[in-house]
Amino acid sequence: PNNVKDFYEVIKHVSKNAESLGVDPSKIVIAGDSGGGYICLGAMVLLVQNEESDLVKLAIPGVPMVDDYCFSDPQAMTVEERGASGYMRKTWQLIAADFEQQKTDPLLFPGKASDEVLGKFPPTIVMECEFDQYITEATRLAHRLRRAGRLLELVVVPGAGHASCMTPHLKSYDVYFDSLKTIAKEYMHVNDTDLTVAIRYEFNN
């Protein structure tokens, strides 16, 4: 998918031009929420396929689209998953150039990456919400990443739905934001001032 390839090229550009961009190449972090989480995961697959996963220090896919779980039996789904399954099927079919040909491709469905590929992912923190429409597929991927030795954390915001962690006036937004601050301080050693500016910019743009 072109959105994954575009993000991959951005990672390569930042790494190659780190000095002129004022970026520490040893602290490149990739992240994204919802569809952006899917793009983040897809780019991780592409990095592994090209033996470049060392370009990324940390990956943080949030409430990510992961695989084709929405095509499965809705009776086994949560209320949120069942409610989203119809339009998610259409979404995946629109993302794919040829759905039937690509439906086993981990660039389309990162959750279908082999254990070998997952074992070469950058260190990863999966951010989720308790009542997210992608909770089953994201949790399943997190478990596989843990087994592969690549999962640092699985963070689940209690009581939150898919968009609530991105809505500033809700408590879940603060919990999600504070979790990201803790992640950045613990794993990236970023100071509070730079961190607040960076995360607030990301969440409000």
Coordinates of C-alpha atoms in Angstrom, one line a residue:
P1 CA 0.0 0.0 0.0
N2 CA 1.3 3.4 -1.0
N3 CA 0.5 5.0 2.4
V4 CA 2.9 2.5 4.1
K5 CA 5.5 3.1 1.4
D6 CA 5.3 6.8 1.8
F7 CA 5.9 6.6 5.6
Y8 CA 8.8 4.2 5.0
E9 CA 10.4 6.8 2.7
V10 CA 9.9 9.5 5.3
I11 CA 11.8 7.3 7.8
K12 CA 14.6 6.8 5.3
H13 CA 14.7 10.6 4.6
V14 CA 14.9 11.6 8.2
S15 CA 17.6 9.0 9.0
K16 CA 19.7 10.0 5.9
N17 CA 19.4 13.7 6.6
A18 CA 19.4 13.6 10.4
E19 CA 22.2 16.1 10.8
S20 CA 20.7 18.8 8.6
L21 CA 17.3 18.2 10.2
G22 CA 18.7 18.5 13.7
V23 CA 17.7 15.0 14.6
D24 CA 19.6 12.5 16.7
P25 CA 19.6 9.4 14.4
S26 CA 19.8 7.1 17.5
K27 CA 16.4 8.5 18.8
I28 CA 14.1 8.1 15.8
V29 CA 10.7 7.1 17.0
I30 CA 7.7 6.3 14.7
A31 CA 4.1 6.4 15.9
G32 CA 0.6 6.7 14.7
D33 CA -3.0 6.2 15.9
S34 CA -5.8 4.3 14.2
G35 CA -5.0 4.2 10.5
G36 CA -1.7 5.8 11.4
G37 CA -1.1 2.9 13.7
Y38 CA -1.6 0.6 10.8
I39 CA 0.8 2.7 8.6
C40 CA 3.4 2.6 11.5
L41 CA 3.1 -1.2 11.6
G42 CA 3.3 -1.6 7.9
A43 CA 6.4 0.5 7.7
M44 CA 7.9 -1.7 10.4
V45 CA 7.3 -4.7 8.2
L46 CA 8.9 -2.9 5.2
L47 CA 11.9 -1.9 7.3
V48 CA 12.5 -5.6 8.3
Q49 CA 12.1 -6.8 4.7
N50 CA 14.8 -4.3 3.7
E51 CA 17.0 -5.1 6.7
E52 CA 16.7 -1.5 8.0
S53 CA 14.8 -1.9 11.3
D54 CA 17.8 -0.6 13.2
L55 CA 16.9 2.9 11.8
V56 CA 14.1 3.1 14.4
K57 CA 14.7 3.3 18.1
L58 CA 11.1 2.8 19.2
A59 CA 7.7 2.3 17.5
I60 CA 4.4 3.3 19.2
P61 CA 1.4 2.1 17.1
G62 CA -1.8 3.4 18.9
V63 CA -5.3 1.9 18.6
P64 CA -4.0 0.4 15.3
M65 CA -5.7 -1.3 12.5
V66 CA -3.8 -4.6 12.4
D67 CA -5.5 -7.4 10.3
D68 CA -8.6 -8.8 8.7
Y69 CA -10.4 -9.6 11.9
C70 CA -13.4 -7.5 10.7
F71 CA -14.0 -10.2 8.0
S72 CA -14.6 -12.9 10.7
D73 CA -17.8 -14.0 12.4
P74 CA -19.4 -10.9 14.0
Q75 CA -21.0 -13.0 16.7
A76 CA -17.6 -13.5 18.3
M77 CA -16.8 -9.7 18.3
T78 CA -17.2 -7.1 20.9
V79 CA -20.0 -4.5 20.4
E80 CA -17.5 -2.0 19.1
E81 CA -15.9 -4.4 16.7
R82 CA -19.2 -5.6 15.4
G83 CA -20.4 -2.0 14.8
A84 CA -17.3 -1.1 12.9
S85 CA -16.9 -4.3 10.9
G86 CA -19.0 -3.3 7.9
Y87 CA -17.1 -0.1 7.1
M88 CA -13.8 -1.6 8.0
R89 CA -14.2 -4.3 5.4
K90 CA -14.8 -1.5 2.8
T91 CA -11.8 0.4 4.2
W92 CA -9.4 -2.5 3.7
Q93 CA -10.8 -3.2 0.2
L94 CA -10.1 0.5 -0.7
I95 CA -6.6 0.5 0.7
A96 CA -5.6 -2.6 -1.3
A97 CA -4.8 -2.3 -4.9
D98 CA -6.0 -5.9 -5.4
F99 CA -7.6 -7.3 -2.2
E100 CA -7.6 -11.0 -3.3
Q101 CA -4.0 -10.9 -4.3
Q102 CA -2.9 -8.9 -1.2
K103 CA -5.0 -10.4 1.6
T104 CA -2.1 -12.5 2.9
D105 CA 0.5 -9.7 2.5
P106 CA 1.8 -8.3 5.8
L107 CA 2.2 -4.9 4.2
L108 CA -1.6 -4.8 3.9
F109 CA -2.3 -6.7 7.1
P110 CA 0.7 -6.3 9.5
G111 CA -0.8 -8.8 11.9
K112 CA -0.1 -11.5 9.3
A113 CA 3.7 -10.9 9.5
S114 CA 5.6 -14.1 10.3
D115 CA 7.1 -14.7 13.7
E116 CA 10.5 -14.3 12.1
V117 CA 9.6 -10.8 10.8
L118 CA 8.1 -9.8 14.2
G119 CA 11.3 -10.9 15.9
K120 CA 13.1 -8.2 13.9
F121 CA 10.7 -5.4 14.6
P122 CA 12.0 -2.3 16.4
P123 CA 11.2 -2.3 20.1
T124 CA 7.5 -1.6 20.2
I125 CA 4.9 -0.2 22.6
V126 CA 1.3 -0.9 21.7
M127 CA -1.2 1.7 22.9
E128 CA -4.8 0.6 23.2
C129 CA -8.2 1.6 24.7
E130 CA -10.4 -0.9 26.6
F131 CA -13.4 -0.4 24.3
D132 CA -11.5 0.2 21.0
Q133 CA -12.8 -1.4 17.9
Y134 CA -9.4 -2.9 17.2
I135 CA -8.7 -4.2 20.7
T136 CA -8.8 -7.9 19.8
E137 CA -6.4 -7.7 16.8
A138 CA -4.1 -5.3 18.5
T139 CA -3.9 -7.4 21.7
R140 CA -3.2 -10.5 19.7
L141 CA -0.4 -8.8 17.9
A142 CA 1.0 -7.5 21.2
H143 CA 1.1 -11.1 22.5
R144 CA 3.0 -12.3 19.5
L145 CA 5.5 -9.4 19.8
R146 CA 6.0 -10.2 23.4
R147 CA 6.8 -13.8 22.5
A148 CA 9.2 -12.6 19.9
G149 CA 10.9 -10.4 22.5
R150 CA 10.0 -7.1 20.8
L151 CA 7.2 -5.8 23.0
L152 CA 8.2 -3.3 25.7
E153 CA 4.7 -2.5 26.9
L154 CA 1.0 -3.0 26.1
V155 CA -0.8 0.0 27.4
V156 CA -4.6 -0.2 27.7
V157 CA -6.5 2.9 28.8
P158 CA -9.5 1.7 30.9
G159 CA -13.0 2.7 30.0
A160 CA -11.9 4.4 26.8
G161 CA -13.2 4.0 23.3
H162 CA -11.5 4.4 19.9
A163 CA -11.6 8.2 19.6
S164 CA -12.0 9.2 23.2
C165 CA -8.3 9.1 23.9
M166 CA -7.9 11.8 21.1
T167 CA -10.6 14.1 22.4
P168 CA -8.9 16.8 24.7
H169 CA -11.9 17.4 27.0
L170 CA -12.2 13.8 28.1
K171 CA -10.3 12.2 31.0
S172 CA -9.1 9.4 28.8
Y173 CA -7.2 11.9 26.7
D174 CA -5.2 12.9 29.7
V175 CA -4.5 9.3 30.6
Y176 CA -3.3 8.6 27.1
F177 CA -1.2 11.8 27.0
D178 CA 0.4 11.0 30.4
S179 CA 1.2 7.5 29.2
L180 CA 3.0 8.9 26.2
K181 CA 5.0 11.3 28.4
T182 CA 6.1 8.5 30.6
I183 CA 7.1 6.4 27.6
A184 CA 9.2 9.3 26.1
K185 CA 10.9 10.0 29.5
E186 CA 11.6 6.3 30.3
Y187 CA 12.7 5.1 26.9
M188 CA 13.8 8.2 25.0
H189 CA 15.0 10.4 28.0
V190 CA 13.2 13.5 26.6
N191 CA 12.8 16.5 28.9
D192 CA 9.4 17.7 30.0
T193 CA 9.4 20.9 28.0
D194 CA 10.3 19.4 24.6
L195 CA 7.9 16.5 25.3
T196 CA 4.9 18.6 26.1
V197 CA 5.3 20.7 23.0
A198 CA 5.8 17.6 20.7
I199 CA 2.9 15.6 22.0
R200 CA 0.5 18.5 22.2
Y201 CA 1.4 19.4 18.6
E202 CA 0.8 15.8 17.5
F203 CA -2.6 15.5 19.2
N204 CA -3.9 18.8 18.0
N205 CA -2.9 18.7 14.3

